[in-house]
PDB file of C-alpha atoms in Angstrom:
ATOM      1  CA  MET K   1     126.350  -8.229 168.349  1.00 40.00           C
ATOM      2  CA  PRO K   2     123.671 -10.459 169.907  1.00 42.00           C
ATOM      3  CA  GLU K   3     120.762  -8.612 171.359  1.00 43.00           C
ATOM      4  CA  ASP K   4     120.341  -8.608 175.114  1.00 46.00           C
ATOM      5  CA  ARG K   5     116.801  -9.853 175.547  1.00 45.00           C
ATOM      6  CA  PRO K   6     115.395  -9.831 179.071  1.00 46.00           C
ATOM      7  CA  LYS K   7     113.808 -12.904 180.536  1.00 47.00           C
ATOM      8  CA  GLU K   8     110.079 -13.050 180.813  1.00 49.00           C
ATOM      9  CA  PRO K   9     109.120 -11.974 184.332  1.00 44.00           C
ATOM     10  CA  GLY K  10     107.172 -14.262 186.569  1.00 53.00           C
ATOM     11  CA  ASP K  11     109.596 -16.574 188.421  1.00 68.00           C
ATOM     12  CA  ARG K  12     110.782 -15.669 191.885  1.00 74.00           C
ATOM     13  CA  SER K  13     114.323 -14.760 190.855  1.00 76.00           C
ATOM     14  CA  ASP K  14     112.926 -12.146 188.459  1.00 82.00           C
ATOM     15  CA  ILE K  15     110.669 -10.766 191.175  1.00 86.00           C
ATOM     16  CA  ARG K  16     113.562 -10.508 193.650  1.00 87.00           C
ATOM     17  CA  ALA K  17     115.679  -8.748 191.033  1.00 90.00           C
ATOM     18  CA  GLY K  18     112.882  -6.310 190.246  1.00 90.00           C
ATOM     19  CA  VAL K  19     112.334  -5.473 193.910  1.00 91.00           C
ATOM     20  CA  GLY K  20     116.080  -5.044 194.428  1.00 93.00           C
ATOM     21  CA  TRP K  21     116.404  -2.633 191.507  1.00 94.00           C
ATOM     22  CA  LEU K  22     113.398  -0.656 192.740  1.00 93.00           C
ATOM     23  CA  LEU K  23     114.800  -0.373 196.263  1.00 93.00           C
ATOM     24  CA  LEU K  24     118.094   0.885 194.837  1.00 95.00           C
ATOM     25  CA  ASP K  25     116.152   3.425 192.782  1.00 93.00           C
ATOM     26  CA  MET K  26     114.403   4.673 195.919  1.00 89.00           C
ATOM     27  CA  THR K  27     117.726   4.918 197.769  1.00 90.00           C
ATOM     28  CA  LEU K  28     119.182   7.125 195.050  1.00 93.00           C
ATOM     29  CA  VAL K  29     116.095   9.205 194.248  1.00 85.00           C
ATOM     30  CA  SER K  30     113.914   9.278 197.375  1.00 79.00           C
ATOM     31  CA  GLY K  31     117.028   9.481 199.525  1.00 80.00           C
ATOM     32  CA  GLY K  32     119.930  11.289 197.896  1.00 84.00           C
ATOM     33  CA  MET K  33     118.212  13.298 195.181  1.00 82.00           C
ATOM     34  CA  THR K  34     115.346  14.390 197.424  1.00 78.00           C
ATOM     35  CA  MET K  35     117.829  15.784 199.929  1.00 81.00           C
ATOM     36  CA  LEU K  36     119.595  17.835 197.239  1.00 85.00           C
ATOM     37  CA  VAL K  37     116.338  19.038 195.698  1.00 79.00           C
ATOM     38  CA  LYS K  38     115.052  20.173 199.081  1.00 78.00           C
ATOM     39  CA  MET K  39     118.259  22.115 199.687  1.00 81.00           C
ATOM     40  CA  GLN K  40     118.255  23.791 196.278  1.00 84.00           C
ATOM     41  CA  GLY K  41     114.486  24.216 195.984  1.00 78.00           C
ATOM     42  CA  ALA K  42     114.563  27.071 198.464  1.00 77.00           C
ATOM     43  CA  THR K  43     116.673  29.074 196.010  1.00 86.00           C
ATOM     44  CA  TYR K  44     115.751  28.028 192.480  1.00 89.00           C
ATOM     45  CA  PRO K  45     112.350  27.624 190.716  1.00 86.00           C
ATOM     46  CA  ALA K  46     111.004  24.113 190.192  1.00 80.00           C
ATOM     47  CA  PHE K  47     111.058  24.332 186.394  1.00 83.00           C
ATOM     48  CA  GLN K  48     114.700  25.344 186.491  1.00 90.00           C
ATOM     49  CA  LEU K  49     115.610  22.377 188.699  1.00 87.00           C
ATOM     50  CA  VAL K  50     113.840  19.919 186.409  1.00 87.00           C
ATOM     51  CA  PHE K  51     115.475  21.379 183.300  1.00 91.00           C
ATOM     52  CA  ILE K  52     118.972  21.361 184.815  1.00 90.00           C
ATOM     53  CA  ARG K  53     118.410  17.817 186.025  1.00 86.00           C
ATOM     54  CA  ALA K  54     117.492  16.722 182.503  1.00 87.00           C
ATOM     55  CA  MET K  55     120.428  18.486 180.847  1.00 89.00           C
ATOM     56  CA  ILE K  56     122.974  17.145 183.325  1.00 84.00           C
ATOM     57  CA  GLY K  57     121.489  13.675 182.963  1.00 80.00           C
ATOM     58  CA  LEU K  58     121.880  13.913 179.202  1.00 81.00           C
ATOM     59  CA  MET K  59     125.539  14.865 179.622  1.00 83.00           C
ATOM     60  CA  PHE K  60     126.138  11.784 181.752  1.00 77.00           C
ATOM     61  CA  ILE K  61     124.658   9.407 179.188  1.00 76.00           C
ATOM     62  CA  LEU K  62     126.430  10.872 176.143  1.00 81.00           C
ATOM     63  CA  PRO K  63     129.096   8.112 176.296  1.00 82.00           C
ATOM     64  CA  LEU K  64     126.318   5.511 176.239  1.00 75.00           C
ATOM     65  CA  ILE K  65     124.703   7.220 173.271  1.00 75.00           C
ATOM     66  CA  TRP K  66     127.984   7.055 171.357  1.00 80.00           C
ATOM     67  CA  LYS K  67     128.635   3.454 172.356  1.00 79.00           C
ATOM     68  CA  HIS K  68     125.154   2.350 171.285  1.00 73.00           C
ATOM     69  CA  ARG K  69     124.757   4.797 168.390  1.00 74.00           C
ATOM     70  CA  TYR K  70     123.876   2.032 165.933  1.00 76.00           C
ATOM     71  CA  GLU K  71     121.264   0.567 168.261  1.00 72.00           C
ATOM     72  CA  MET K  72     119.742   4.033 168.612  1.00 69.00           C
ATOM     73  CA  ARG K  73     118.812   3.845 164.946  1.00 71.00           C
ATOM     74  CA  ARG K  74     116.829   0.659 165.508  1.00 72.00           C
ATOM     75  CA  ILE K  75     114.162   1.848 167.897  1.00 73.00           C
ATOM     76  CA  ARG K  76     111.473  -0.812 168.110  1.00 75.00           C
ATOM     77  CA  TYR K  77     108.603   1.273 169.408  1.00 76.00           C
ATOM     78  CA  PRO K  78     109.229   4.981 168.685  1.00 76.00           C
ATOM     79  CA  TRP K  79     105.674   6.177 169.269  1.00 82.00           C
ATOM     80  CA  ARG K  80     105.258   4.241 172.493  1.00 82.00           C
ATOM     81  CA  ASN K  81     108.559   5.710 173.690  1.00 80.00           C
ATOM     82  CA  ILE K  82     107.288   9.188 172.858  1.00 82.00           C
ATOM     83  CA  VAL K  83     104.097   8.527 174.821  1.00 86.00           C
ATOM     84  CA  ARG K  84     106.135   7.226 177.756  1.00 87.00           C
ATOM     85  CA  ILE K  85     108.486  10.204 178.023  1.00 82.00           C
ATOM     86  CA  THR K  86     105.622  12.641 177.526  1.00 83.00           C
ATOM     87  CA  CYS K  87     103.763  11.052 180.430  1.00 89.00           C
ATOM     88  CA  ASN K  88     106.938  11.084 182.516  1.00 86.00           C
ATOM     89  CA  ALA K  89     107.646  14.722 181.751  1.00 80.00           C
ATOM     90  CA  ILE K  90     104.081  15.805 182.537  1.00 84.00           C
ATOM     91  CA  ALA K  91     104.092  13.787 185.766  1.00 89.00           C
ATOM     92  CA  LEU K  92     107.381  15.163 187.060  1.00 82.00           C
ATOM     93  CA  THR K  93     106.727  18.744 186.012  1.00 78.00           C
ATOM     94  CA  SER K  94     103.216  18.809 187.463  1.00 81.00           C
ATOM     95  CA  ASN K  95     104.559  17.312 190.678  1.00 78.00           C
ATOM     96  CA  PHE K  96     107.113  20.122 190.983  1.00 73.00           C
ATOM     97  CA  VAL K  97     104.399  22.671 190.202  1.00 73.00           C
ATOM     98  CA  ALA K  98     102.141  21.138 192.855  1.00 74.00           C
ATOM     99  CA  ILE K  99     104.929  21.435 195.414  1.00 67.00           C
ATOM    100  CA  THR K 100     105.090  25.166 194.719  1.00 65.00           C
ATOM    101  CA  LEU K 101     101.304  25.574 195.006  1.00 70.00           C
ATOM    102  CA  LEU K 102     100.376  23.381 197.977  1.00 64.00           C
ATOM    103  CA  PRO K 103     101.843  22.176 201.277  1.00 59.00           C
ATOM    104  CA  LEU K 104     104.232  19.274 200.789  1.00 59.00           C
ATOM    105  CA  ALA K 105     102.124  17.013 203.036  1.00 60.00           C
ATOM    106  CA  THR K 106      99.153  17.431 200.721  1.00 63.00           C
ATOM    107  CA  VAL K 107     101.224  16.732 197.627  1.00 66.00           C
ATOM    108  CA  ASN K 108     102.699  13.581 199.150  1.00 68.00           C
ATOM    109  CA  ALA K 109      99.386  12.310 200.463  1.00 65.00           C
ATOM    110  CA  VAL K 110      97.632  12.561 197.112  1.00 69.00           C
ATOM    111  CA  GLY K 111     100.717  11.390 195.241  1.00 73.00           C
ATOM    112  CA  PHE K 112     100.867   8.116 197.132  1.00 71.00           C
ATOM    113  CA  SER K 113      97.693   7.011 195.379  1.00 73.00           C
ATOM    114  CA  ARG K 114      99.841   6.438 192.283  1.00 78.00           C
ATOM    115  CA  PRO K 115     100.691   2.761 193.048  1.00 74.00           C
ATOM    116  CA  LEU K 116      96.992   1.908 193.240  1.00 73.00           C
ATOM    117  CA  VAL K 117      96.372   3.669 189.922  1.00 82.00           C
ATOM    118  CA  THR K 118      99.331   1.793 188.440  1.00 85.00           C
ATOM    119  CA  MET K 119      97.935  -1.549 189.548  1.00 81.00           C
ATOM    120  CA  GLY K 120      94.576  -0.762 187.988  1.00 82.00           C
ATOM    121  CA  LEU K 121      96.103   0.415 184.709  1.00 89.00           C
ATOM    122  CA  ALA K 122      98.379  -2.628 184.580  1.00 87.00           C
ATOM    123  CA  VAL K 123      95.292  -4.821 184.678  1.00 86.00           C
ATOM    124  CA  LEU K 124      93.407  -2.796 182.055  1.00 87.00           C
ATOM    125  CA  MET K 125      96.254  -2.067 179.637  1.00 86.00           C
ATOM    126  CA  LEU K 126      98.636  -5.004 180.060  1.00 83.00           C
ATOM    127  CA  GLY K 127      96.276  -7.736 181.150  1.00 83.00           C
ATOM    128  CA  GLU K 128      98.294  -8.400 184.301  1.00 81.00           C
ATOM    129  CA  THR K 129      96.646 -10.412 187.042  1.00 80.00           C
ATOM    130  CA  VAL K 130      96.417  -8.864 190.489  1.00 77.00           C
ATOM    131  CA  SER K 131      95.389 -11.145 193.311  1.00 81.00           C
ATOM    132  CA  ARG K 132      92.993 -10.102 196.028  1.00 85.00           C
ATOM    133  CA  ILE K 133      95.851 -10.400 198.486  1.00 85.00           C
ATOM    134  CA  ARG K 134      97.885  -7.791 196.600  1.00 81.00           C
ATOM    135  CA  TRP K 135      94.900  -5.459 196.392  1.00 84.00           C
ATOM    136  CA  ALA K 136      94.271  -5.857 200.117  1.00 87.00           C
ATOM    137  CA  GLY K 137      97.930  -5.256 200.978  1.00 84.00           C
ATOM    138  CA  ALA K 138      98.143  -2.173 198.767  1.00 81.00           C
ATOM    139  CA  SER K 139      94.927  -0.739 200.197  1.00 85.00           C
ATOM    140  CA  ILE K 140      96.060  -1.210 203.795  1.00 87.00           C
ATOM    141  CA  ALA K 141      99.457   0.276 202.935  1.00 79.00           C
ATOM    142  CA  PHE K 142      97.718   3.308 201.458  1.00 80.00           C
ATOM    143  CA  VAL K 143      95.877   3.794 204.755  1.00 84.00           C
ATOM    144  CA  GLY K 144      99.266   3.720 206.472  1.00 77.00           C
ATOM    145  CA  VAL K 145     100.592   6.391 204.130  1.00 74.00           C
ATOM    146  CA  LEU K 146      97.628   8.651 204.902  1.00 75.00           C
ATOM    147  CA  PHE K 147      98.231   8.025 208.591  1.00 76.00           C
ATOM    148  CA  ILE K 148     101.819   9.241 208.199  1.00 68.00           C
ATOM    149  CA  ILE K 149     101.097  12.261 206.041  1.00 63.00           C
ATOM    150  CA  ALA K 150      97.917  13.325 207.890  1.00 61.00           C
ATOM    151  CA  PRO K 151      96.930  15.972 205.335  1.00 55.00           C
ATOM    152  CA  GLY K 152      93.577  16.721 206.944  1.00 55.00           C
ATOM    153  CA  GLY K 153      92.324  20.235 206.516  1.00 48.00           C
ATOM    154  CA  ALA K 154      93.563  20.762 202.982  1.00 47.00           C
ATOM    155  CA  ALA K 155      90.703  22.170 200.936  1.00 45.00           C
ATOM    156  CA  PHE K 156      90.009  20.544 197.604  1.00 48.00           C
ATOM    157  CA  ASP K 157      90.456  23.145 194.894  1.00 58.00           C
ATOM    158  CA  TRP K 158      91.840  23.347 191.397  1.00 71.00           C
ATOM    159  CA  ARG K 159      95.389  22.993 192.686  1.00 74.00           C
ATOM    160  CA  ILE K 160      94.661  19.438 193.809  1.00 73.00           C
ATOM    161  CA  SER K 161      94.021  18.581 190.166  1.00 80.00           C
ATOM    162  CA  VAL K 162      97.689  19.347 189.461  1.00 82.00           C
ATOM    163  CA  ILE K 163      98.689  16.540 191.821  1.00 80.00           C
ATOM    164  CA  MET K 164      96.156  14.189 190.253  1.00 83.00           C
ATOM    165  CA  ILE K 165      97.643  14.944 186.835  1.00 91.00           C
ATOM    166  CA  SER K 166     101.002  13.858 188.234  1.00 90.00           C
ATOM    167  CA  VAL K 167      99.481  10.675 189.667  1.00 85.00           C
ATOM    168  CA  VAL K 168      97.661   9.639 186.494  1.00 91.00           C
ATOM    169  CA  PHE K 169     100.476  10.425 184.077  1.00 94.00           C
ATOM    170  CA  GLY K 170     103.050   8.891 186.402  1.00 92.00           C
ATOM    171  CA  ALA K 171     101.048   5.676 186.488  1.00 92.00           C
ATOM    172  CA  LEU K 172     100.658   5.723 182.701  1.00 93.00           C
ATOM    173  CA  ALA K 173     104.416   6.154 182.322  1.00 90.00           C
ATOM    174  CA  THR K 174     105.049   3.197 184.621  1.00 88.00           C
ATOM    175  CA  VAL K 175     102.731   0.949 182.640  1.00 90.00           C
ATOM    176  CA  GLN K 176     104.341   2.054 179.372  1.00 86.00           C
ATOM    177  CA  THR K 177     107.761   1.228 180.815  1.00 84.00           C
ATOM    178  CA  ARG K 178     106.553  -2.285 181.542  1.00 82.00           C
ATOM    179  CA  ALA K 179     105.122  -2.599 178.026  1.00 81.00           C
ATOM    180  CA  LEU K 180     108.527  -1.614 176.589  1.00 79.00           C
ATOM    181  CA  LYS K 181     110.420  -4.419 178.351  1.00 73.00           C
ATOM    182  CA  LEU K 182     112.014  -5.537 175.060  1.00 68.00           C
ATOM    183  CA  GLU K 183     113.219  -2.048 174.161  1.00 68.00           C
ATOM    184  CA  ASN K 184     116.894  -1.185 174.634  1.00 67.00           C
ATOM    185  CA  SER K 185     117.368   0.470 178.049  1.00 68.00           C
ATOM    186  CA  THR K 186     119.774   3.075 176.639  1.00 68.00           C
ATOM    187  CA  VAL K 187     117.165   4.174 174.112  1.00 71.00           C
ATOM    188  CA  MET K 188     114.601   4.516 176.886  1.00 74.00           C
ATOM    189  CA  MET K 189     116.909   6.619 179.069  1.00 70.00           C
ATOM    190  CA  VAL K 190     117.725   8.950 176.176  1.00 74.00           C
ATOM    191  CA  PHE K 191     114.041   9.444 175.332  1.00 72.00           C
ATOM    192  CA  TYR K 192     113.256  10.175 178.974  1.00 74.00           C
ATOM    193  CA  THR K 193     116.069  12.682 179.499  1.00 76.00           C
ATOM    194  CA  VAL K 194     115.618  14.544 176.221  1.00 76.00           C
ATOM    195  CA  GLY K 195     111.862  14.686 176.752  1.00 78.00           C
ATOM    196  CA  LEU K 196     112.257  16.327 180.157  1.00 82.00           C
ATOM    197  CA  ALA K 197     114.630  18.904 178.710  1.00 85.00           C
ATOM    198  CA  VAL K 198     112.385  19.759 175.754  1.00 82.00           C
ATOM    199  CA  ILE K 199     109.156  20.084 177.717  1.00 80.00           C
ATOM    200  CA  THR K 200     110.628  22.174 180.555  1.00 83.00           C
ATOM    201  CA  ALA K 201     112.880  24.375 178.387  1.00 89.00           C
ATOM    202  CA  ILE K 202     110.453  27.269 177.863  1.00 88.00           C
ATOM    203  CA  PRO K 203     109.033  27.398 181.430  1.00 84.00           C
ATOM    204  CA  SER K 204     112.534  27.265 182.892  1.00 91.00           C
ATOM    205  CA  ALA K 205     113.684  30.082 180.594  1.00 94.00           C
ATOM    206  CA  LEU K 206     110.791  32.248 181.785  1.00 93.00           C
ATOM    207  CA  THR K 207     111.551  31.644 185.476  1.00 90.00           C
ATOM    208  CA  TRP K 208     115.332  31.252 185.261  1.00 94.00           C
ATOM    209  CA  LYS K 209     117.486  32.456 188.154  1.00 94.00           C
ATOM    210  CA  PRO K 210     121.301  32.738 187.776  1.00 95.00           C
ATOM    211  CA  VAL K 211     123.080  29.802 189.414  1.00 93.00           C
ATOM    212  CA  ALA K 212     125.754  30.542 192.005  1.00 94.00           C
ATOM    213  CA  THR K 213     129.095  28.817 191.469  1.00 94.00           C
ATOM    214  CA  ALA K 214     128.836  26.920 194.757  1.00 93.00           C
ATOM    215  CA  ASP K 215     125.427  25.522 193.782  1.00 94.00           C
ATOM    216  CA  TRP K 216     126.543  23.770 190.610  1.00 91.00           C
ATOM    217  CA  MET K 217     127.942  20.788 192.523  1.00 92.00           C
ATOM    218  CA  PRO K 218     124.649  19.831 194.237  1.00 89.00           C
ATOM    219  CA  LEU K 219     122.780  20.527 190.992  1.00 87.00           C
ATOM    220  CA  LEU K 220     125.186  18.158 189.265  1.00 86.00           C
ATOM    221  CA  GLY K 221     124.425  15.603 191.957  1.00 91.00           C
ATOM    222  CA  ILE K 222     120.684  15.926 191.293  1.00 85.00           C
ATOM    223  CA  GLY K 223     121.168  15.043 187.642  1.00 85.00           C
ATOM    224  CA  PHE K 224     123.587  12.215 188.367  1.00 87.00           C
ATOM    225  CA  LEU K 225     121.416  10.548 191.012  1.00 89.00           C
ATOM    226  CA  ALA K 226     118.308  11.011 188.886  1.00 86.00           C
ATOM    227  CA  GLN K 227     119.938   9.272 185.938  1.00 82.00           C
ATOM    228  CA  LEU K 228     121.193   6.352 188.026  1.00 89.00           C
ATOM    229  CA  GLY K 229     117.755   6.065 189.572  1.00 90.00           C
ATOM    230  CA  GLN K 230     116.110   6.031 186.149  1.00 79.00           C
ATOM    231  CA  TYR K 231     118.351   3.164 185.057  1.00 85.00           C
ATOM    232  CA  CYS K 232     117.464   1.170 188.189  1.00 91.00           C
ATOM    233  CA  PHE K 233     113.770   1.925 187.659  1.00 88.00           C
ATOM    234  CA  LEU K 234     113.889   0.629 184.082  1.00 82.00           C
ATOM    235  CA  GLN K 235     115.694  -2.527 185.152  1.00 89.00           C
ATOM    236  CA  ALA K 236     113.104  -3.122 187.878  1.00 90.00           C
ATOM    237  CA  TYR K 237     110.152  -3.008 185.490  1.00 85.00           C
ATOM    238  CA  ARG K 238     111.974  -5.138 182.923  1.00 85.00           C
ATOM    239  CA  SER K 239     112.295  -7.841 185.590  1.00 85.00           C
ATOM    240  CA  ALA K 240     108.916  -7.986 187.342  1.00 85.00           C
ATOM    241  CA  ASP K 241     105.260  -7.134 186.784  1.00 82.00           C
ATOM    242  CA  ALA K 242     104.140  -3.581 187.456  1.00 73.00           C
ATOM    243  CA  SER K 243     101.362  -4.923 189.677  1.00 70.00           C
ATOM    244  CA  ILE K 244     103.992  -6.578 191.913  1.00 79.00           C
ATOM    245  CA  LEU K 245     106.327  -3.595 192.109  1.00 82.00           C
ATOM    246  CA  ALA K 246     103.665  -0.902 192.516  1.00 73.00           C
ATOM    247  CA  PRO K 247     102.933  -1.554 196.231  1.00 73.00           C
ATOM    248  CA  ILE K 248     106.678  -1.526 196.978  1.00 80.00           C
ATOM    249  CA  GLY K 249     106.631   2.134 195.996  1.00 75.00           C
ATOM    250  CA  TYR K 250     105.052   2.905 199.363  1.00 72.00           C
ATOM    251  CA  LEU K 251     108.407   2.162 201.003  1.00 78.00           C
ATOM    252  CA  SER K 252     109.778   5.412 199.603  1.00 77.00           C
ATOM    253  CA  ILE K 253     108.191   7.139 202.603  1.00 74.00           C
ATOM    254  CA  ILE K 254     110.799   5.418 204.773  1.00 77.00           C
ATOM    255  CA  PHE K 255     113.647   6.843 202.699  1.00 78.00           C
ATOM    256  CA  VAL K 256     112.114  10.319 202.753  1.00 74.00           C
ATOM    257  CA  THR K 257     111.575  10.136 206.521  1.00 75.00           C
ATOM    258  CA  ALA K 258     115.197   9.076 207.031  1.00 79.00           C
ATOM    259  CA  VAL K 259     116.433  12.010 204.944  1.00 76.00           C
ATOM    260  CA  GLY K 260     114.289  14.402 206.948  1.00 74.00           C
ATOM    261  CA  TYR K 261     115.618  13.038 210.238  1.00 76.00           C
ATOM    262  CA  PHE K 262     119.338  12.793 209.466  1.00 79.00           C
ATOM    263  CA  ALA K 263     119.749  15.729 207.051  1.00 77.00           C
ATOM    264  CA  PHE K 264     117.191  18.227 208.326  1.00 72.00           C
ATOM    265  CA  HIS K 265     116.715  17.178 211.981  1.00 76.00           C
ATOM    266  CA  GLU K 266     113.030  16.375 211.451  1.00 67.00           C
ATOM    267  CA  VAL K 267     112.082  14.016 214.281  1.00 70.00           C
ATOM    268  CA  PRO K 268     109.319  11.573 213.221  1.00 68.00           C
ATOM    269  CA  GLU K 269     106.109  11.886 215.206  1.00 68.00           C
ATOM    270  CA  PRO K 270     104.489   8.806 216.783  1.00 74.00           C
ATOM    271  CA  ARG K 271     101.923   8.713 213.968  1.00 71.00           C
ATOM    272  CA  VAL K 272     104.790   8.346 211.487  1.00 67.00           C
ATOM    273  CA  ILE K 273     106.152   5.317 213.316  1.00 73.00           C
ATOM    274  CA  ILE K 274     102.670   3.781 213.497  1.00 78.00           C
ATOM    275  CA  GLY K 275     102.065   4.481 209.815  1.00 74.00           C
ATOM    276  CA  VAL K 276     105.347   2.863 208.798  1.00 73.00           C
ATOM    277  CA  ALA K 277     104.419  -0.186 210.865  1.00 79.00           C
ATOM    278  CA  ILE K 278     101.089  -0.409 209.010  1.00 82.00           C
ATOM    279  CA  ILE K 279     102.819  -0.172 205.624  1.00 78.00           C
ATOM    280  CA  LEU K 280     105.444  -2.801 206.387  1.00 76.00           C
ATOM    281  CA  SER K 281     102.900  -5.134 207.964  1.00 81.00           C
ATOM    282  CA  ALA K 282     100.603  -4.855 204.945  1.00 81.00           C
ATOM    283  CA  LEU K 283     103.304  -5.389 202.325  1.00 76.00           C
ATOM    284  CA  ILE K 284     105.206  -8.127 204.146  1.00 74.00           C
ATOM    285  CA  GLY K 285     102.003  -9.836 205.249  1.00 80.00           C
ATOM    286  CA  ALA K 286     100.583  -9.878 201.723  1.00 79.00           C
ATOM    287  CA  SER K 287     103.851 -11.233 200.331  1.00 73.00           C
ATOM    288  CA  VAL K 288     104.070 -14.012 202.925  1.00 75.00           C
ATOM    289  CA  ILE K 289     100.451 -15.077 202.445  1.00 82.00           C
ATOM    290  CA  GLU K 290     100.749 -15.109 198.664  1.00 74.00           C
ATOM    291  CA  TYR K 291     104.070 -16.983 198.827  1.00 68.00           C
ATOM    292  CA  ARG K 292     102.531 -19.727 200.954  1.00 75.00           C
ATOM    293  CA  ARG K 293      99.627 -20.106 198.527  1.00 72.00           C
ATOM    294  CA  THR K 294     101.894 -20.627 195.500  1.00 65.00           C
TER     295      THR K 294
END
């Protein structure tokens, strides 16, 4: 069977495809999954949610594992895959831990520095070129995110370092995903899902709370949406440069705000509307300026 080799990113069709996949990922994860996690997080420990998410995700991709069982034996970059899933697992787990230790606004505010870290690492580790326009757009967008979150007053203590661990390892995982663009996407999903399950198994066992029958359906939804989102995320970074996609990650705040408004009756404050305007203006403005210069 001929190998499905992705095109080299760089032309505009690849960039549009990458952005489209990333937006779909944010719809599934920042929208749907976030809503379910918020509902269930009030009842079950964070480690337990991550572990169940990983196990359910693995169940969903078992048919793919069987279908591509021969390809699974021909992993091109086993050690790089191990590094990637380890970074992913540390990032996600530390993010859940941070949510339990600090106010959500603080976690989100610090966490939104991840795209900037990703851009920097993409330059250092992958040799990607980031224009001044992209840097300017990302920086202005970051100001908009801080304007929305408004985390002022949070004292810097050791708990903040947990969020920074999530930021750094999340950015490292993103860059590794880009470096593995020639790896089979099924292999990458399996490594990611199994890695989450292995790393969170012991902590979840220590904090485990019995699951009510009625709660299994939303927990199943968390795993399903997470797995679909992971597939979209992989496709995005196989299509376009990490330095191009990283600033788009700021748009996830729009999805989260929409979930808060429609699902939990959280009415956005004026500063949220202003912040969103800053983000969109920065990202769209940078894209238009760079497009006209090419």
